[in-house]
Amino acid sequence: MPDAATCCPRCAHTIIEHLSTSPVPGVWDVLQCERCLYCWRTTEPDRRTRRDAYPDSFRLTVDDLDNAPEGPAVPPLRTAG
């Protein structure tokens, strides 16, 4: 199994994007899974950052993602008046 730095905790996908770095160098990074869009900060506990510790009830498979219903569209903002 890929380690925490190379694997999404939620869906086990191995393409992880680096989104942000802490203003204080080396403190934390924010990562995002390319497949399921899950985001996490590297300082969060293992149950949020490691696949082997991520709760089974929240894990997703490729089949789960392929068959997920599409979320509702965000409606346009109301105009004042």
PDB file of N, CA and C in Angstrom:
ATOM      1  N   MET A   1       0.855  -1.185   0.000  1.00  0.00           N
ATOM      2  CA  MET A   1       0.000   0.000   0.000  1.00  0.00           C
ATOM      3  C   MET A   1       0.898   1.243   0.000  1.00  0.00           C
ATOM      4  N   PRO A   2       0.557   2.248  -0.800  1.00  0.00           N
ATOM      5  CA  PRO A   2       1.354   3.473  -0.813  1.00  0.00           C
ATOM      6  C   PRO A   2       1.325   4.162   0.547  1.00  0.00           C
ATOM      7  N   ASP A   3       2.369   4.912   0.852  1.00  0.00           N
ATOM      8  CA  ASP A   3       2.407   5.590   2.153  1.00  0.00           C
ATOM      9  C   ASP A   3       1.591   6.879   2.132  1.00  0.00           C
ATOM     10  N   ALA A   4       1.533   7.562   3.284  1.00  0.00           N
ATOM     11  CA  ALA A   4       0.682   8.744   3.453  1.00  0.00           C
ATOM     12  C   ALA A   4       1.041   9.877   2.504  1.00  0.00           C
ATOM     13  N   ALA A   5       2.282   9.986   2.119  1.00  0.00           N
ATOM     14  CA  ALA A   5       2.694  11.089   1.254  1.00  0.00           C
ATOM     15  C   ALA A   5       2.323  10.840  -0.206  1.00  0.00           C
ATOM     16  N   THR A   6       2.032   9.598  -0.563  1.00  0.00           N
ATOM     17  CA  THR A   6       1.773   9.283  -1.969  1.00  0.00           C
ATOM     18  C   THR A   6       0.406   8.676  -2.224  1.00  0.00           C
ATOM     19  N   CYS A   7      -0.444   8.662  -1.219  1.00  0.00           N
ATOM     20  CA  CYS A   7      -1.731   7.982  -1.350  1.00  0.00           C
ATOM     21  C   CYS A   7      -2.828   8.783  -0.647  1.00  0.00           C
ATOM     22  N   CYS A   8      -3.966   8.943  -1.320  1.00  0.00           N
ATOM     23  CA  CYS A   8      -5.107   9.622  -0.713  1.00  0.00           C
ATOM     24  C   CYS A   8      -5.673   8.762   0.413  1.00  0.00           C
ATOM     25  N   PRO A   9      -5.885   9.339   1.586  1.00  0.00           N
ATOM     26  CA  PRO A   9      -6.453   8.576   2.690  1.00  0.00           C
ATOM     27  C   PRO A   9      -7.867   8.063   2.400  1.00  0.00           C
ATOM     28  N   ARG A  10      -8.629   8.798   1.601  1.00  0.00           N
ATOM     29  CA  ARG A  10     -10.025   8.435   1.354  1.00  0.00           C
ATOM     30  C   ARG A  10     -10.190   7.425   0.234  1.00  0.00           C
ATOM     31  N   CYS A  11      -9.487   7.593  -0.896  1.00  0.00           N
ATOM     32  CA  CYS A  11      -9.738   6.709  -2.041  1.00  0.00           C
ATOM     33  C   CYS A  11      -8.512   5.943  -2.531  1.00  0.00           C
ATOM     34  N   ALA A  12      -7.350   6.138  -1.918  1.00  0.00           N
ATOM     35  CA  ALA A  12      -6.099   5.438  -2.240  1.00  0.00           C
ATOM     36  C   ALA A  12      -5.504   5.831  -3.591  1.00  0.00           C
ATOM     37  N   HIS A  13      -6.000   6.877  -4.203  1.00  0.00           N
ATOM     38  CA  HIS A  13      -5.429   7.347  -5.468  1.00  0.00           C
ATOM     39  C   HIS A  13      -4.018   7.863  -5.210  1.00  0.00           C
ATOM     40  N   THR A  14      -3.142   7.717  -6.184  1.00  0.00           N
ATOM     41  CA  THR A  14      -1.744   8.085  -5.952  1.00  0.00           C
ATOM     42  C   THR A  14      -1.332   9.415  -6.583  1.00  0.00           C
ATOM     43  N   ILE A  15      -2.257  10.116  -7.221  1.00  0.00           N
ATOM     44  CA  ILE A  15      -1.927  11.443  -7.738  1.00  0.00           C
ATOM     45  C   ILE A  15      -2.422  12.477  -6.736  1.00  0.00           C
ATOM     46  N   ILE A  16      -1.472  13.062  -6.019  1.00  0.00           N
ATOM     47  CA  ILE A  16      -1.756  14.019  -4.960  1.00  0.00           C
ATOM     48  C   ILE A  16      -1.167  15.363  -5.351  1.00  0.00           C
ATOM     49  N   GLU A  17      -1.978  16.400  -5.254  1.00  0.00           N
ATOM     50  CA  GLU A  17      -1.532  17.751  -5.599  1.00  0.00           C
ATOM     51  C   GLU A  17      -1.192  18.528  -4.328  1.00  0.00           C
ATOM     52  N   HIS A  18      -0.148  19.294  -4.400  1.00  0.00           N
ATOM     53  CA  HIS A  18       0.250  20.174  -3.298  1.00  0.00           C
ATOM     54  C   HIS A  18      -0.473  21.499  -3.502  1.00  0.00           C
ATOM     55  N   LEU A  19      -1.351  21.882  -2.570  1.00  0.00           N
ATOM     56  CA  LEU A  19      -2.141  23.108  -2.714  1.00  0.00           C
ATOM     57  C   LEU A  19      -1.517  24.317  -2.039  1.00  0.00           C
ATOM     58  N   SER A  20      -0.933  24.102  -0.864  1.00  0.00           N
ATOM     59  CA  SER A  20      -0.450  25.246  -0.100  1.00  0.00           C
ATOM     60  C   SER A  20       0.608  24.810   0.907  1.00  0.00           C
ATOM     61  N   THR A  21       1.395  25.779   1.343  1.00  0.00           N
ATOM     62  CA  THR A  21       2.421  25.569   2.360  1.00  0.00           C
ATOM     63  C   THR A  21       2.218  26.606   3.457  1.00  0.00           C
ATOM     64  N   SER A  22       2.524  26.233   4.669  1.00  0.00           N
ATOM     65  CA  SER A  22       2.368  27.167   5.790  1.00  0.00           C
ATOM     66  C   SER A  22       3.267  28.383   5.602  1.00  0.00           C
ATOM     67  N   PRO A  23       2.836  29.524   6.161  1.00  0.00           N
ATOM     68  CA  PRO A  23       3.669  30.713   6.075  1.00  0.00           C
ATOM     69  C   PRO A  23       5.007  30.550   6.805  1.00  0.00           C
ATOM     70  N   VAL A  24       5.009  29.656   7.781  1.00  0.00           N
ATOM     71  CA  VAL A  24       6.257  29.329   8.479  1.00  0.00           C
ATOM     72  C   VAL A  24       6.806  28.080   7.791  1.00  0.00           C
ATOM     73  N   PRO A  25       7.924  28.171   7.123  1.00  0.00           N
ATOM     74  CA  PRO A  25       8.455  27.043   6.346  1.00  0.00           C
ATOM     75  C   PRO A  25       8.566  25.751   7.152  1.00  0.00           C
ATOM     76  N   GLY A  26       8.097  24.663   6.524  1.00  0.00           N
ATOM     77  CA  GLY A  26       8.232  23.338   7.106  1.00  0.00           C
ATOM     78  C   GLY A  26       7.222  22.950   8.153  1.00  0.00           C
ATOM     79  N   VAL A  27       6.233  23.802   8.441  1.00  0.00           N
ATOM     80  CA  VAL A  27       5.270  23.482   9.497  1.00  0.00           C
ATOM     81  C   VAL A  27       4.164  22.563   8.981  1.00  0.00           C
ATOM     82  N   TRP A  28       3.540  22.878   7.877  1.00  0.00           N
ATOM     83  CA  TRP A  28       2.503  22.033   7.291  1.00  0.00           C
ATOM     84  C   TRP A  28       2.357  22.322   5.802  1.00  0.00           C
ATOM     85  N   ASP A  29       1.719  21.386   5.117  1.00  0.00           N
ATOM     86  CA  ASP A  29       1.345  21.522   3.712  1.00  0.00           C
ATOM     87  C   ASP A  29      -0.100  21.098   3.588  1.00  0.00           C
ATOM     88  N   VAL A  30      -0.805  21.624   2.609  1.00  0.00           N
ATOM     89  CA  VAL A  30      -2.157  21.184   2.300  1.00  0.00           C
ATOM     90  C   VAL A  30      -2.078  20.401   0.997  1.00  0.00           C
ATOM     91  N   LEU A  31      -2.613  19.180   1.027  1.00  0.00           N
ATOM     92  CA  LEU A  31      -2.593  18.284  -0.118  1.00  0.00           C
ATOM     93  C   LEU A  31      -4.012  17.994  -0.572  1.00  0.00           C
ATOM     94  N   GLN A  32      -4.176  17.646  -1.853  1.00  0.00           N
ATOM     95  CA  GLN A  32      -5.501  17.318  -2.381  1.00  0.00           C
ATOM     96  C   GLN A  32      -5.398  16.139  -3.340  1.00  0.00           C
ATOM     97  N   CYS A  33      -6.335  15.232  -3.213  1.00  0.00           N
ATOM     98  CA  CYS A  33      -6.418  14.092  -4.119  1.00  0.00           C
ATOM     99  C   CYS A  33      -6.982  14.541  -5.463  1.00  0.00           C
ATOM    100  N   GLU A  34      -6.356  14.105  -6.532  1.00  0.00           N
ATOM    101  CA  GLU A  34      -6.795  14.470  -7.880  1.00  0.00           C
ATOM    102  C   GLU A  34      -8.107  13.776  -8.245  1.00  0.00           C
ATOM    103  N   ARG A  35      -8.363  12.592  -7.694  1.00  0.00           N
ATOM    104  CA  ARG A  35      -9.556  11.832  -8.064  1.00  0.00           C
ATOM    105  C   ARG A  35     -10.792  12.244  -7.261  1.00  0.00           C
ATOM    106  N   CYS A  36     -10.714  12.217  -5.929  1.00  0.00           N
ATOM    107  CA  CYS A  36     -11.912  12.455  -5.107  1.00  0.00           C
ATOM    108  C   CYS A  36     -11.965  13.861  -4.515  1.00  0.00           C
ATOM    109  N   LEU A  37     -10.902  14.634  -4.694  1.00  0.00           N
ATOM    110  CA  LEU A  37     -10.801  16.022  -4.248  1.00  0.00           C
ATOM    111  C   LEU A  37     -10.706  16.182  -2.731  1.00  0.00           C
ATOM    112  N   TYR A  38     -10.461  15.097  -2.026  1.00  0.00           N
ATOM    113  CA  TYR A  38     -10.256  15.184  -0.576  1.00  0.00           C
ATOM    114  C   TYR A  38      -9.014  16.029  -0.305  1.00  0.00           C
ATOM    115  N   CYS A  39      -9.102  16.930   0.668  1.00  0.00           N
ATOM    116  CA  CYS A  39      -7.966  17.776   1.066  1.00  0.00           C
ATOM    117  C   CYS A  39      -7.607  17.508   2.517  1.00  0.00           C
ATOM    118  N   TRP A  40      -6.319  17.595   2.819  1.00  0.00           N
ATOM    119  CA  TRP A  40      -5.881  17.446   4.194  1.00  0.00           C
ATOM    120  C   TRP A  40      -4.589  18.206   4.428  1.00  0.00           C
ATOM    121  N   ARG A  41      -4.404  18.599   5.665  1.00  0.00           N
ATOM    122  CA  ARG A  41      -3.171  19.261   6.072  1.00  0.00           C
ATOM    123  C   ARG A  41      -2.268  18.190   6.682  1.00  0.00           C
ATOM    124  N   THR A  42      -1.009  18.256   6.399  1.00  0.00           N
ATOM    125  CA  THR A  42      -0.077  17.212   6.825  1.00  0.00           C
ATOM    126  C   THR A  42       0.068  17.090   8.337  1.00  0.00           C
ATOM    127  N   THR A  43      -0.376  18.070   9.087  1.00  0.00           N
ATOM    128  CA  THR A  43      -0.283  18.007  10.550  1.00  0.00           C
ATOM    129  C   THR A  43      -1.512  17.379  11.196  1.00  0.00           C
ATOM    130  N   GLU A  44      -2.510  17.021  10.407  1.00  0.00           N
ATOM    131  CA  GLU A  44      -3.711  16.394  10.974  1.00  0.00           C
ATOM    132  C   GLU A  44      -3.376  14.990  11.468  1.00  0.00           C
ATOM    133  N   PRO A  45      -4.224  14.428  12.344  1.00  0.00           N
ATOM    134  CA  PRO A  45      -3.946  13.099  12.880  1.00  0.00           C
ATOM    135  C   PRO A  45      -3.986  12.016  11.791  1.00  0.00           C
ATOM    136  N   ASP A  46      -3.393  10.875  12.090  1.00  0.00           N
ATOM    137  CA  ASP A  46      -3.330   9.767  11.128  1.00  0.00           C
ATOM    138  C   ASP A  46      -4.690   9.374  10.582  1.00  0.00           C
ATOM    139  N   ARG A  47      -5.738   9.462  11.385  1.00  0.00           N
ATOM    140  CA  ARG A  47      -7.073   9.060  10.915  1.00  0.00           C
ATOM    141  C   ARG A  47      -7.586   9.966   9.794  1.00  0.00           C
ATOM    142  N   ARG A  48      -6.901  11.073   9.543  1.00  0.00           N
ATOM    143  CA  ARG A  48      -7.251  11.981   8.449  1.00  0.00           C
ATOM    144  C   ARG A  48      -6.206  11.998   7.342  1.00  0.00           C
ATOM    145  N   THR A  49      -5.017  11.478   7.618  1.00  0.00           N
ATOM    146  CA  THR A  49      -3.914  11.611   6.667  1.00  0.00           C
ATOM    147  C   THR A  49      -3.345  10.300   6.146  1.00  0.00           C
ATOM    148  N   ARG A  50      -3.678   9.177   6.781  1.00  0.00           N
ATOM    149  CA  ARG A  50      -3.120   7.883   6.365  1.00  0.00           C
ATOM    150  C   ARG A  50      -4.235   6.919   5.984  1.00  0.00           C
ATOM    151  N   ARG A  51      -4.099   6.297   4.838  1.00  0.00           N
ATOM    152  CA  ARG A  51      -5.108   5.348   4.353  1.00  0.00           C
ATOM    153  C   ARG A  51      -5.343   4.216   5.355  1.00  0.00           C
ATOM    154  N   ASP A  52      -4.285   3.690   5.935  1.00  0.00           N
ATOM    155  CA  ASP A  52      -4.442   2.561   6.854  1.00  0.00           C
ATOM    156  C   ASP A  52      -5.143   2.929   8.158  1.00  0.00           C
ATOM    157  N   ALA A  53      -5.221   4.215   8.490  1.00  0.00           N
ATOM    158  CA  ALA A  53      -5.894   4.667   9.711  1.00  0.00           C
ATOM    159  C   ALA A  53      -7.209   5.389   9.416  1.00  0.00           C
ATOM    160  N   TYR A  54      -7.500   5.635   8.141  1.00  0.00           N
ATOM    161  CA  TYR A  54      -8.721   6.353   7.752  1.00  0.00           C
ATOM    162  C   TYR A  54      -9.928   5.459   8.037  1.00  0.00           C
ATOM    163  N   PRO A  55     -11.011   5.990   8.623  1.00  0.00           N
ATOM    164  CA  PRO A  55     -12.169   5.157   8.981  1.00  0.00           C
ATOM    165  C   PRO A  55     -12.769   4.439   7.768  1.00  0.00           C
ATOM    166  N   ASP A  56     -12.995   3.145   7.926  1.00  0.00           N
ATOM    167  CA  ASP A  56     -13.556   2.331   6.842  1.00  0.00           C
ATOM    168  C   ASP A  56     -14.866   2.891   6.303  1.00  0.00           C
ATOM    169  N   SER A  57     -15.692   3.424   7.180  1.00  0.00           N
ATOM    170  CA  SER A  57     -17.007   3.906   6.746  1.00  0.00           C
ATOM    171  C   SER A  57     -16.926   5.134   5.840  1.00  0.00           C
ATOM    172  N   PHE A  58     -15.776   5.801   5.803  1.00  0.00           N
ATOM    173  CA  PHE A  58     -15.611   6.981   4.960  1.00  0.00           C
ATOM    174  C   PHE A  58     -14.723   6.729   3.744  1.00  0.00           C
ATOM    175  N   ARG A  59     -14.170   5.533   3.633  1.00  0.00           N
ATOM    176  CA  ARG A  59     -13.323   5.215   2.488  1.00  0.00           C
ATOM    177  C   ARG A  59     -14.161   5.096   1.222  1.00  0.00           C
ATOM    178  N   LEU A  60     -13.562   5.466   0.108  1.00  0.00           N
ATOM    179  CA  LEU A  60     -14.233   5.352  -1.182  1.00  0.00           C
ATOM    180  C   LEU A  60     -13.410   4.466  -2.112  1.00  0.00           C
ATOM    181  N   THR A  61     -14.116   3.753  -2.981  1.00  0.00           N
ATOM    182  CA  THR A  61     -13.459   2.954  -4.013  1.00  0.00           C
ATOM    183  C   THR A  61     -13.672   3.637  -5.354  1.00  0.00           C
ATOM    184  N   VAL A  62     -12.988   3.161  -6.372  1.00  0.00           N
ATOM    185  CA  VAL A  62     -13.189   3.692  -7.723  1.00  0.00           C
ATOM    186  C   VAL A  62     -14.654   3.498  -8.126  1.00  0.00           C
ATOM    187  N   ASP A  63     -15.225   2.353  -7.775  1.00  0.00           N
ATOM    188  CA  ASP A  63     -16.628   2.083  -8.096  1.00  0.00           C
ATOM    189  C   ASP A  63     -17.559   3.065  -7.377  1.00  0.00           C
ATOM    190  N   ASP A  64     -17.283   3.362  -6.122  1.00  0.00           N
ATOM    191  CA  ASP A  64     -18.087   4.355  -5.385  1.00  0.00           C
ATOM    192  C   ASP A  64     -18.073   5.697  -6.106  1.00  0.00           C
ATOM    193  N   LEU A  65     -16.896   6.119  -6.533  1.00  0.00           N
ATOM    194  CA  LEU A  65     -16.767   7.418  -7.197  1.00  0.00           C
ATOM    195  C   LEU A  65     -17.431   7.414  -8.572  1.00  0.00           C
ATOM    196  N   ASP A  66     -17.265   6.327  -9.315  1.00  0.00           N
ATOM    197  CA  ASP A  66     -17.865   6.242 -10.655  1.00  0.00           C
ATOM    198  C   ASP A  66     -19.388   6.232 -10.611  1.00  0.00           C
ATOM    199  N   ASN A  67     -19.956   5.707  -9.527  1.00  0.00           N
ATOM    200  CA  ASN A  67     -21.411   5.588  -9.419  1.00  0.00           C
ATOM    201  C   ASN A  67     -22.046   6.596  -8.468  1.00  0.00           C
ATOM    202  N   ALA A  68     -21.283   7.564  -8.012  1.00  0.00           N
ATOM    203  CA  ALA A  68     -21.825   8.573  -7.101  1.00  0.00           C
ATOM    204  C   ALA A  68     -22.790   9.487  -7.855  1.00  0.00           C
ATOM    205  N   PRO A  69     -23.889   9.852  -7.217  1.00  0.00           N
ATOM    206  CA  PRO A  69     -24.794  10.799  -7.874  1.00  0.00           C
ATOM    207  C   PRO A  69     -24.112  12.165  -7.987  1.00  0.00           C
ATOM    208  N   GLU A  70     -24.437  12.858  -9.029  1.00  0.00           N
ATOM    209  CA  GLU A  70     -23.874  14.189  -9.203  1.00  0.00           C
ATOM    210  C   GLU A  70     -24.474  15.121  -8.164  1.00  0.00           C
ATOM    211  N   GLY A  71     -23.638  15.962  -7.585  1.00  0.00           N
ATOM    212  CA  GLY A  71     -24.110  16.923  -6.593  1.00  0.00           C
ATOM    213  C   GLY A  71     -24.924  18.019  -7.260  1.00  0.00           C
ATOM    214  N   PRO A  72     -25.758  18.695  -6.504  1.00  0.00           N
ATOM    215  CA  PRO A  72     -26.564  19.762  -7.089  1.00  0.00           C
ATOM    216  C   PRO A  72     -25.696  20.934  -7.537  1.00  0.00           C
ATOM    217  N   ALA A  73     -26.123  21.582  -8.596  1.00  0.00           N
ATOM    218  CA  ALA A  73     -25.416  22.761  -9.084  1.00  0.00           C
ATOM    219  C   ALA A  73     -25.619  23.921  -8.112  1.00  0.00           C
ATOM    220  N   VAL A  74     -24.635  24.766  -8.015  1.00  0.00           N
ATOM    221  CA  VAL A  74     -24.757  25.959  -7.172  1.00  0.00           C
ATOM    222  C   VAL A  74     -25.532  27.005  -7.963  1.00  0.00           C
ATOM    223  N   PRO A  75     -26.633  27.498  -7.408  1.00  0.00           N
ATOM    224  CA  PRO A  75     -27.430  28.485  -8.149  1.00  0.00           C
ATOM    225  C   PRO A  75     -26.700  29.822  -8.258  1.00  0.00           C
ATOM    226  N   PRO A  76     -27.072  30.626  -9.250  1.00  0.00           N
ATOM    227  CA  PRO A  76     -26.428  31.946  -9.381  1.00  0.00           C
ATOM    228  C   PRO A  76     -26.754  32.819  -8.171  1.00  0.00           C
ATOM    229  N   LEU A  77     -25.866  33.756  -7.885  1.00  0.00           N
ATOM    230  CA  LEU A  77     -26.097  34.677  -6.778  1.00  0.00           C
ATOM    231  C   LEU A  77     -27.286  35.585  -7.077  1.00  0.00           C
ATOM    232  N   ARG A  78     -28.003  35.916  -6.041  1.00  0.00           N
ATOM    233  CA  ARG A  78     -29.120  36.846  -6.194  1.00  0.00           C
ATOM    234  C   ARG A  78     -28.562  38.244  -6.414  1.00  0.00           C
ATOM    235  N   THR A  79     -29.269  39.011  -7.188  1.00  0.00           N
ATOM    236  CA  THR A  79     -28.859  40.397  -7.389  1.00  0.00           C
ATOM    237  C   THR A  79     -29.651  41.285  -6.439  1.00  0.00           C
ATOM    238  N   ALA A  80     -29.021  42.324  -5.946  1.00  0.00           N
ATOM    239  CA  ALA A  80     -29.684  43.252  -5.044  1.00  0.00           C
ATOM    240  C   ALA A  80     -30.763  44.018  -5.816  1.00  0.00           C
ATOM    241  N   GLY A  81     -31.882  44.209  -5.192  1.00  0.00           N
ATOM    242  CA  GLY A  81     -32.885  45.027  -5.861  1.00  0.00           C
ATOM    243  C   GLY A  81     -34.200  44.524  -5.787  1.00  0.00           C
TER     244      GLY A  81
END
